[in-house]
Tab-separated table of C-alpha atoms and ligand atoms in Angstrom:
chain	number	residue	atom	x	y	z
A	1	UNK	CA	-45.416	-139.595	171.240
A	2	UNK	CA	-42.972	-137.401	169.101
A	3	UNK	CA	-41.843	-138.572	165.459
A	4	UNK	CA	-38.350	-137.757	165.137
A	5	UNK	CA	-35.590	-138.748	162.480
A	6	UNK	CA	-32.403	-140.067	163.863
A	7	UNK	CA	-29.252	-140.154	161.593
A	8	UNK	CA	-27.211	-142.516	163.374
A	9	UNK	CA	-24.058	-141.322	161.278
A	10	UNK	CA	-20.885	-143.546	160.894
A	11	UNK	CA	-17.641	-143.792	162.771
A	12	UNK	CA	-18.594	-143.493	166.414
A	13	UNK	CA	-22.062	-142.153	165.254
A	14	UNK	CA	-24.100	-145.705	165.907
A	15	UNK	CA	-22.192	-146.083	169.287
A	16	UNK	CA	-23.133	-142.567	170.701
A	17	UNK	CA	-26.575	-142.711	169.095
A	18	UNK	CA	-27.218	-146.096	170.934
A	19	UNK	CA	-26.297	-144.435	174.192
A	20	UNK	CA	-28.494	-141.281	173.745
A	21	UNK	CA	-31.611	-143.352	172.757
A	22	UNK	CA	-31.134	-145.566	175.847
A	23	UNK	CA	-30.737	-142.437	178.040
A	24	UNK	CA	-33.872	-140.747	176.675
A	25	UNK	CA	-35.800	-143.804	176.778
A	26	UNK	CA	-35.011	-144.473	180.627
A	27	UNK	CA	-35.801	-140.724	181.133
A	28	UNK	CA	-39.494	-141.789	179.715
A	29	UNK	CA	-39.493	-139.627	176.839
A	30	UNK	CA	-41.888	-140.872	174.302
A	31	UNK	CA	-40.141	-140.906	170.981
A	32	UNK	CA	-40.739	-142.866	167.929
A	33	UNK	CA	-37.175	-142.925	166.423
A	34	UNK	CA	-37.055	-143.220	162.499
A	35	UNK	CA	-33.731	-144.299	162.066
A	36	UNK	CA	-32.137	-143.141	158.745
A	37	UNK	CA	-28.470	-144.192	157.737
A	38	UNK	CA	-26.274	-141.758	155.829
A	39	UNK	CA	-22.531	-141.427	155.285
A	40	UNK	CA	-19.732	-143.718	154.046
A	41	UNK	CA	-21.603	-146.907	154.821
A	42	UNK	CA	-24.602	-146.195	152.369
A	43	UNK	CA	-22.414	-144.925	149.463
A	44	UNK	CA	-22.020	-148.543	148.296
A	45	UNK	CA	-25.443	-149.675	148.613
A	46	UNK	CA	-27.433	-146.643	147.433
A	47	UNK	CA	-24.460	-144.639	145.586
A	48	UNK	CA	-25.221	-141.480	147.657
A	49	UNK	CA	-24.226	-140.661	151.253
A	50	UNK	CA	-27.451	-138.682	151.759
A	51	UNK	CA	-30.030	-140.517	149.819
A	52	UNK	CA	-33.356	-138.720	149.446
A	53	UNK	CA	-35.184	-140.810	151.821
A	54	UNK	CA	-33.316	-138.976	154.570
A	55	UNK	CA	-34.410	-135.601	153.468
A	56	UNK	CA	-38.099	-136.762	153.129
A	57	UNK	CA	-37.912	-138.377	156.550
A	58	UNK	CA	-36.811	-134.933	158.101
A	59	UNK	CA	-39.253	-132.992	156.186
A	60	UNK	CA	-42.342	-135.385	157.468
A	61	UNK	CA	-41.023	-135.450	160.980
A	62	UNK	CA	-39.764	-131.779	161.366
A	63	UNK	CA	-37.091	-132.478	163.819
A	64	UNK	CA	-33.967	-134.699	163.335
A	65	UNK	CA	-31.126	-135.890	165.643
A	66	UNK	CA	-27.950	-136.268	163.775
A	67	UNK	CA	-24.844	-138.130	164.877
A	68	UNK	CA	-21.596	-137.283	162.883
A	69	UNK	CA	-21.027	-138.270	159.294
A	70	UNK	CA	-17.668	-138.804	157.404
A	71	UNK	CA	-17.203	-136.563	154.652
A	72	UNK	CA	-15.364	-138.693	151.962
A	73	UNK	CA	-12.276	-136.930	150.611
A	74	UNK	CA	-11.828	-136.798	147.057
A	75	UNK	CA	-14.749	-139.122	146.068
A	76	UNK	CA	-16.721	-136.225	144.554
A	77	UNK	CA	-19.540	-135.926	147.022
A	78	UNK	CA	-20.461	-132.839	148.611
A	79	UNK	CA	-20.382	-132.700	152.585
A	80	UNK	CA	-23.735	-134.413	153.756
A	81	UNK	CA	-23.978	-131.639	156.410
A	82	UNK	CA	-23.670	-128.838	153.785
A	83	UNK	CA	-26.277	-130.609	151.476
A	84	UNK	CA	-28.687	-130.889	154.546
A	85	UNK	CA	-28.477	-127.208	155.362
A	86	UNK	CA	-29.159	-126.302	151.913
A	87	UNK	CA	-31.885	-128.829	150.845
A	88	UNK	CA	-33.740	-127.836	154.132
A	89	UNK	CA	-32.958	-124.226	154.062
A	90	UNK	CA	-31.626	-124.528	157.797
A	91	UNK	CA	-30.914	-120.870	158.039
A	92	UNK	CA	-29.917	-120.567	161.785
A	93	UNK	CA	-26.970	-122.381	163.326
A	94	UNK	CA	-27.243	-122.288	167.297
A	95	UNK	CA	-24.377	-122.896	169.502
A	96	UNK	CA	-25.225	-122.768	173.152
A	97	UNK	CA	-22.034	-122.639	175.526
A	98	UNK	CA	-22.297	-123.159	179.146
A	99	UNK	CA	-19.698	-124.064	181.726
A	100	UNK	CA	-20.192	-127.620	183.214
A	101	UNK	CA	-19.072	-128.095	186.621
A	102	UNK	CA	-16.318	-130.814	186.762
A	103	UNK	CA	-14.749	-129.780	183.425
A	104	UNK	CA	-11.925	-127.566	183.933
A	105	UNK	CA	-11.671	-124.358	181.841
A	106	UNK	CA	-10.200	-120.960	182.650
A	107	UNK	CA	-13.449	-119.480	183.277
A	108	UNK	CA	-16.404	-120.592	185.523
A	109	UNK	CA	-19.691	-118.394	184.565
A	110	UNK	CA	-19.756	-118.748	180.749
A	111	UNK	CA	-23.541	-119.028	179.590
A	112	UNK	CA	-24.022	-117.610	175.923
A	113	UNK	CA	-25.637	-118.518	172.617
A	114	UNK	CA	-24.122	-117.997	169.353
A	115	UNK	CA	-26.530	-117.705	166.555
A	116	UNK	CA	-25.083	-118.051	163.190
A	117	UNK	CA	-26.572	-116.994	159.912
A	118	UNK	CA	-26.176	-120.068	157.979
A	119	UNK	CA	-27.009	-119.425	154.269
A	120	UNK	CA	-24.999	-116.439	152.827
A	121	UNK	CA	-21.961	-114.223	153.403
A	122	UNK	CA	-18.823	-115.614	151.673
A	123	UNK	CA	-20.239	-119.007	152.189
A	124	UNK	CA	-22.709	-118.471	149.335
A	125	UNK	CA	-19.645	-119.765	147.104
A	126	UNK	CA	-19.677	-116.809	144.714
A	127	UNK	CA	-16.163	-116.738	143.798
A	128	UNK	CA	-14.324	-115.636	140.748
A	129	UNK	CA	-10.942	-115.553	139.113
A	130	UNK	CA	-9.750	-112.516	137.697
A	131	UNK	CA	-6.316	-114.007	136.587
A	132	UNK	CA	-3.636	-116.296	138.033
A	133	UNK	CA	-2.805	-113.565	140.631
A	134	UNK	CA	-5.986	-112.413	141.802
A	135	UNK	CA	-9.255	-114.074	143.201
A	136	UNK	CA	-12.415	-112.805	144.325
A	137	UNK	CA	-15.090	-114.069	146.777
A	138	UNK	CA	-18.259	-112.150	146.963
A	139	UNK	CA	-19.691	-111.470	150.498
A	140	UNK	CA	-23.430	-111.729	150.059
A	141	UNK	CA	-25.721	-109.991	152.935
A	142	UNK	CA	-29.258	-109.707	152.192
A	143	UNK	CA	-32.229	-107.947	154.200
A	144	UNK	CA	-34.197	-111.015	154.025
A	145	UNK	CA	-31.677	-113.500	155.577
A	146	UNK	CA	-30.258	-110.786	158.189
A	147	UNK	CA	-33.943	-110.065	159.333
A	148	UNK	CA	-34.907	-113.538	159.782
A	149	UNK	CA	-31.810	-114.458	161.775
A	150	UNK	CA	-31.750	-111.592	163.977
A	151	UNK	CA	-35.622	-112.346	164.414
A	152	UNK	CA	-34.628	-115.833	165.456
A	153	UNK	CA	-32.077	-114.720	167.936
A	154	UNK	CA	-34.801	-112.495	169.586
A	155	UNK	CA	-37.311	-115.165	169.548
A	156	UNK	CA	-34.746	-117.734	171.075
A	157	UNK	CA	-33.899	-114.928	173.927
A	158	UNK	CA	-37.668	-114.672	174.746
A	159	UNK	CA	-38.240	-118.266	174.900
A	160	UNK	CA	-35.441	-119.007	176.953
A	161	UNK	CA	-35.546	-115.906	178.938
A	162	UNK	CA	-32.388	-114.352	178.261
A	163	UNK	CA	-31.757	-110.648	178.816
A	164	UNK	CA	-29.785	-109.270	175.933
A	165	UNK	CA	-28.860	-109.714	172.161
A	166	UNK	CA	-25.755	-108.750	170.809
A	167	UNK	CA	-25.521	-107.921	167.213
A	168	UNK	CA	-21.907	-108.761	165.954
A	169	UNK	CA	-20.387	-107.310	162.674
A	170	UNK	CA	-17.557	-105.399	161.230
A	171	UNK	CA	-19.729	-102.660	160.020
A	172	UNK	CA	-17.037	-99.933	160.509
A	173	UNK	CA	-15.290	-101.495	157.563
A	174	UNK	CA	-17.877	-103.376	155.534
A	175	UNK	CA	-20.141	-100.397	155.629
A	176	UNK	CA	-22.285	-101.823	152.912
A	177	UNK	CA	-22.890	-105.504	153.824
A	178	UNK	CA	-22.491	-105.404	157.606
A	179	UNK	CA	-23.934	-102.153	157.478
A	180	UNK	CA	-27.254	-103.731	155.985
A	181	UNK	CA	-26.791	-106.435	158.739
A	182	UNK	CA	-26.856	-103.856	161.569
A	183	UNK	CA	-29.818	-101.821	159.943
A	184	UNK	CA	-31.900	-105.003	160.138
A	185	UNK	CA	-30.928	-105.862	163.496
A	186	UNK	CA	-31.905	-102.393	164.773
A	187	UNK	CA	-35.153	-102.571	162.997
A	188	UNK	CA	-35.898	-106.135	164.611
A	189	UNK	CA	-34.795	-104.915	168.016
A	190	UNK	CA	-37.443	-102.353	168.076
A	191	UNK	CA	-40.219	-105.177	168.101
A	192	UNK	CA	-38.551	-106.572	171.349
A	193	UNK	CA	-38.353	-103.702	173.947
A	194	UNK	CA	-38.318	-106.212	176.949
A	195	UNK	CA	-34.776	-107.440	175.645
A	196	UNK	CA	-31.754	-105.428	175.662
A	197	UNK	CA	-30.116	-104.885	172.189
A	198	UNK	CA	-26.402	-104.282	171.864
A	199	UNK	CA	-23.795	-104.058	169.309
A	200	UNK	CA	-20.101	-105.101	169.279
A	201	UNK	CA	-17.422	-105.219	166.418
A	202	UNK	CA	-16.265	-108.803	165.883
A	203	UNK	CA	-12.674	-108.248	166.795
A	204	UNK	CA	-13.342	-106.649	169.986
A	205	UNK	CA	-15.867	-109.356	170.717
A	206	UNK	CA	-12.945	-111.987	170.347
A	207	UNK	CA	-10.667	-110.141	172.873
A	208	UNK	CA	-13.508	-109.691	175.378
A	209	UNK	CA	-14.701	-113.349	175.016
A	210	UNK	CA	-11.251	-114.568	175.972
A	211	UNK	CA	-11.048	-112.053	179.009
A	212	UNK	CA	-14.662	-111.874	180.383
A	213	UNK	CA	-16.795	-114.188	178.617
A	214	UNK	CA	-19.513	-114.076	181.075
A	215	UNK	CA	-20.636	-110.688	180.181
A	216	UNK	CA	-22.226	-112.061	176.938
A	217	UNK	CA	-25.584	-113.532	176.404
A	218	UNK	CA	-27.163	-114.159	173.015
A	219	UNK	CA	-24.695	-113.215	170.250
A	220	UNK	CA	-26.037	-112.871	166.566
A	221	UNK	CA	-23.895	-112.755	163.425
A	222	UNK	CA	-23.157	-113.222	159.857
A	223	UNK	CA	-22.049	-116.613	158.621
A	224	UNK	CA	-18.157	-116.189	158.600
A	225	UNK	CA	-17.890	-114.620	161.962
A	226	UNK	CA	-20.212	-116.980	163.418
A	227	UNK	CA	-18.216	-120.042	162.164
A	228	UNK	CA	-15.128	-118.633	163.816
A	229	UNK	CA	-16.709	-117.348	167.173
A	230	UNK	CA	-18.628	-120.440	167.711
A	231	UNK	CA	-15.568	-122.406	167.678
A	232	UNK	CA	-14.001	-119.980	169.910
A	233	UNK	CA	-16.730	-120.126	172.524
A	234	UNK	CA	-16.908	-123.982	172.276
A	235	UNK	CA	-13.378	-123.741	173.358
A	236	UNK	CA	-14.188	-121.564	176.318
A	237	UNK	CA	-16.416	-124.553	177.794
A	238	UNK	CA	-14.162	-127.476	177.137
A	239	UNK	CA	-14.067	-128.102	173.458
A	240	UNK	CA	-15.249	-130.789	171.321
A	241	UNK	CA	-16.514	-133.439	173.746
A	242	UNK	CA	-19.137	-131.077	174.898
A	243	UNK	CA	-19.727	-128.726	172.067
A	244	UNK	CA	-23.401	-128.845	170.907
A	245	UNK	CA	-25.284	-127.174	167.723
A	246	UNK	CA	-28.578	-127.225	166.029
A	247	UNK	CA	-29.296	-126.045	162.553
A	248	UNK	CA	-33.078	-124.517	162.319
A	249	UNK	CA	-35.046	-123.684	159.429
A	250	UNK	CA	-38.623	-122.407	159.033
A	251	UNK	CA	-40.074	-125.949	158.955
A	252	UNK	CA	-37.320	-128.251	160.159
A	253	UNK	CA	-34.615	-128.467	162.852
A	254	UNK	CA	-31.677	-130.654	162.942
A	255	UNK	CA	-29.667	-131.279	166.150
A	256	UNK	CA	-26.058	-132.150	165.924
A	257	UNK	CA	-22.735	-132.003	167.710
A	258	UNK	CA	-19.891	-130.220	166.678
A	259	UNK	CA	-17.437	-132.947	166.656
A	260	UNK	CA	-16.827	-135.426	163.691
A	261	UNK	CA	-16.985	-139.233	163.485
A	262	UNK	CA	-13.630	-139.864	165.123
A	263	UNK	CA	-12.652	-142.768	162.954
A	264	UNK	CA	-9.728	-143.387	165.193
A	265	UNK	CA	-11.824	-144.689	168.109
A	266	UNK	CA	-14.707	-146.186	165.869
A	267	UNK	CA	-16.091	-149.463	167.455
A	268	UNK	CA	-14.150	-149.411	170.506
A	269	UNK	CA	-16.503	-148.226	172.673
A	270	UNK	CA	-14.544	-145.093	173.980
A	271	UNK	CA	-16.640	-142.416	172.381
A	272	UNK	CA	-18.048	-139.782	174.669
A	273	UNK	CA	-21.790	-139.257	173.898
A	274	UNK	CA	-22.356	-135.999	175.940
A	275	UNK	CA	-22.142	-133.589	172.786
A	276	UNK	CA	-24.846	-135.792	171.215
A	277	UNK	CA	-26.728	-136.100	174.393
A	278	UNK	CA	-26.707	-132.135	174.870
A	279	UNK	CA	-27.906	-131.899	171.409
A	280	UNK	CA	-30.789	-134.187	172.530
A	281	UNK	CA	-31.548	-132.093	175.498
A	282	UNK	CA	-31.613	-128.876	173.194
A	283	UNK	CA	-33.894	-130.942	170.858
A	284	UNK	CA	-36.366	-131.834	173.800
A	285	UNK	CA	-36.486	-128.170	174.646
A	286	UNK	CA	-37.301	-127.246	171.111
A	287	UNK	CA	-40.123	-129.543	171.076
A	288	UNK	CA	-41.238	-128.144	174.714
A	289	UNK	CA	-40.368	-131.171	176.743
A	290	UNK	CA	-38.548	-128.993	179.274
A	291	UNK	CA	-38.946	-131.051	182.341
A	292	UNK	CA	-37.628	-134.363	180.582
A	293	UNK	CA	-34.747	-132.227	179.159
A	294	UNK	CA	-33.856	-130.783	182.510
A	295	UNK	CA	-33.837	-134.284	184.369
A	296	UNK	CA	-31.428	-135.510	181.865
A	297	UNK	CA	-29.259	-132.593	181.775
A	298	UNK	CA	-29.028	-132.650	185.553
A	299	UNK	CA	-28.001	-136.438	185.353
A	300	UNK	CA	-25.422	-135.823	182.734
A	301	UNK	CA	-24.004	-132.807	184.711
A	302	UNK	CA	-24.101	-134.785	187.857
A	303	UNK	CA	-22.074	-137.628	186.486
A	304	UNK	CA	-19.484	-135.356	185.065
A	305	UNK	CA	-19.247	-133.368	188.385
A	306	UNK	CA	-18.781	-136.514	190.342
A	307	UNK	CA	-15.990	-137.530	188.111
A	308	UNK	CA	-15.967	-141.327	189.054
A	309	UNK	CA	-17.361	-142.604	185.829
A	310	UNK	CA	-16.195	-140.481	182.751
A	311	UNK	CA	-14.903	-141.547	179.251
A	312	UNK	CA	-11.123	-141.107	178.467
A	313	UNK	CA	-11.385	-137.678	176.637
A	314	UNK	CA	-12.952	-136.388	180.127
A	315	UNK	CA	-10.197	-137.585	182.039
A	316	UNK	CA	-11.535	-140.947	183.159
A	317	UNK	CA	-11.323	-144.507	182.012
A	318	UNK	CA	-14.895	-145.575	181.533
A	319	UNK	CA	-16.426	-147.113	178.301
A	320	UNK	CA	-19.343	-145.326	176.359
A	321	UNK	CA	-21.638	-147.826	177.822
A	322	UNK	CA	-20.305	-147.437	181.668
A	323	UNK	CA	-20.711	-143.726	181.048
A	324	UNK	CA	-24.143	-144.211	179.728
A	325	UNK	CA	-25.413	-146.318	182.550
A	326	UNK	CA	-23.833	-143.952	185.237
A	327	UNK	CA	-26.127	-141.141	183.521
A	328	UNK	CA	-29.144	-143.639	183.456
A	329	UNK	CA	-28.435	-144.297	187.364
A	330	UNK	CA	-28.370	-140.472	188.039
A	331	UNK	CA	-31.931	-139.684	186.340
A	332	UNK	CA	-34.712	-138.874	188.950
B	1	LIG	P1	-13.102	-135.535	164.705
B	1	LIG	O1	-14.098	-134.434	165.633
B	1	LIG	O2	-13.895	-136.674	164.321
B	1	LIG	O3	-12.037	-136.171	165.673
B	1	LIG	C1	-11.058	-135.336	166.166
B	1	LIG	C2	-10.320	-135.859	167.494
B	1	LIG	O4	-11.301	-135.759	168.619
B	1	LIG	C3	-10.300	-137.342	167.431
B	1	LIG	O5	-9.066	-137.650	168.073
B	1	LIG	C4	-11.433	-138.047	167.925
B	1	LIG	O6	-10.915	-139.058	168.635
B	1	LIG	C5	-11.611	-136.912	169.117
B	1	LIG	N1	-13.119	-136.987	169.116
B	1	LIG	C6	-14.131	-136.258	168.439
B	1	LIG	N2	-15.386	-136.612	169.006
B	1	LIG	C7	-15.096	-137.323	170.066
B	1	LIG	C8	-16.007	-137.958	171.098
B	1	LIG	N3	-17.473	-137.944	170.950
B	1	LIG	N4	-15.525	-138.888	172.067
B	1	LIG	C9	-14.229	-138.881	172.176
B	1	LIG	N5	-13.379	-138.354	171.346
B	1	LIG	C10	-13.718	-137.597	170.409
B	1	LIG	O7	-12.519	-134.847	163.641
B	1	LIG	P2	-11.798	-135.250	162.488
B	1	LIG	O8	-10.867	-136.254	162.895
B	1	LIG	O9	-11.202	-133.918	161.603
B	1	LIG	O10	-12.964	-135.406	161.259
B	1	LIG	C11	-13.408	-136.902	161.241
B	1	LIG	C12	-14.568	-137.154	160.343
B	1	LIG	O11	-15.635	-136.432	160.555
B	1	LIG	C13	-14.119	-136.216	158.850
B	1	LIG	O12	-14.649	-137.228	157.934
B	1	LIG	C14	-15.079	-135.039	158.789
B	1	LIG	O13	-15.368	-134.470	157.549
B	1	LIG	C15	-16.198	-135.517	159.732
B	1	LIG	N6	-16.982	-134.446	160.497
B	1	LIG	C16	-18.218	-134.612	160.637
B	1	LIG	C17	-18.873	-133.635	160.969
B	1	LIG	C18	-20.439	-133.832	161.227
B	1	LIG	O14	-20.990	-134.625	160.760
B	1	LIG	N7	-21.180	-132.875	161.729
B	1	LIG	C19	-18.290	-132.442	161.835
B	1	LIG	C20	-16.960	-132.494	161.716
B	1	LIG	C21	-16.217	-133.410	161.184
């Protein structure tokens, strides 16, 4: 039995969480879900969209599945997502991107993973105003953070039997910062002779991703490039409805879809639970439940490929619950 924190989010969060929990249950995965509410709905009761109990629950269970949470605009709260990443030191953002048969995209053989450093670069928030006409933002790259993210990328490649790790940078221009990132990447690569190591500049990467994405495998990069490139790669496989992600730290891992809380379709039984389900599949692999993960993945892909019961965003007219039941029917 696994103890896992479930942040069921707000907006469409509770609907898609419910679907995912029922699918995992039907697949026979033994999980004791510790449900933790967060987001808009708890602000009124607890005065904070991310009460401490949520952080404590993740620290205790070490693994969490997180549905999207609305970021209140102009209410003075920092994004729940940013706070989670900071408070749990979730230094690696992982975005696997693989074509799903049945979802039409310009390419057929995309199967890559973006590993994004999550804690520094220009996202460290070190900015200064020189005067009204000049602002500076400091790009911070450290040996510690660069080494651990590249190590994570190689360990990931090893665990999932991937062949090549590409270090992505702009070291020809940012000679000191990205230069240090590459220096660390080269050092780490020496420890993994069985995995091929390659380097590419981020601009060249973007061009090649939209021309021939199937040549890429594991891509590791600093925060800003990772933010942009991972949205590009999500677009290659069909966009928000199927884009999954994970934020991993030394002690904890939080699995969450890329899409938001979709307030426009909240409570209408229209939301597509696929992205959250794919996060749950990635989570099961993370906790070494490979067989169950693959069974659920096959059932999801079969449902999409058959194309008879699909949610509206996937071109069908099924409800969330009908789509969920079809996946359950397709489980082995
Ligand atoms: P969004 O991703 O919620 O919605 C964009 C469009 O995609 C909408 O038309 C929505 O109906 C549709 N959509 C999104 N997910 C869908 C799904 N699973 N099934 C069917 N349709 C889906 O982005 P938006 O509107 O910019 O953000 C809404 C709220 O979500 C904001 O408060 C934002 O801050 C928050 N957000 C939270 C994230 C998280 O918790 N990780 C990530 C992104 C946004």
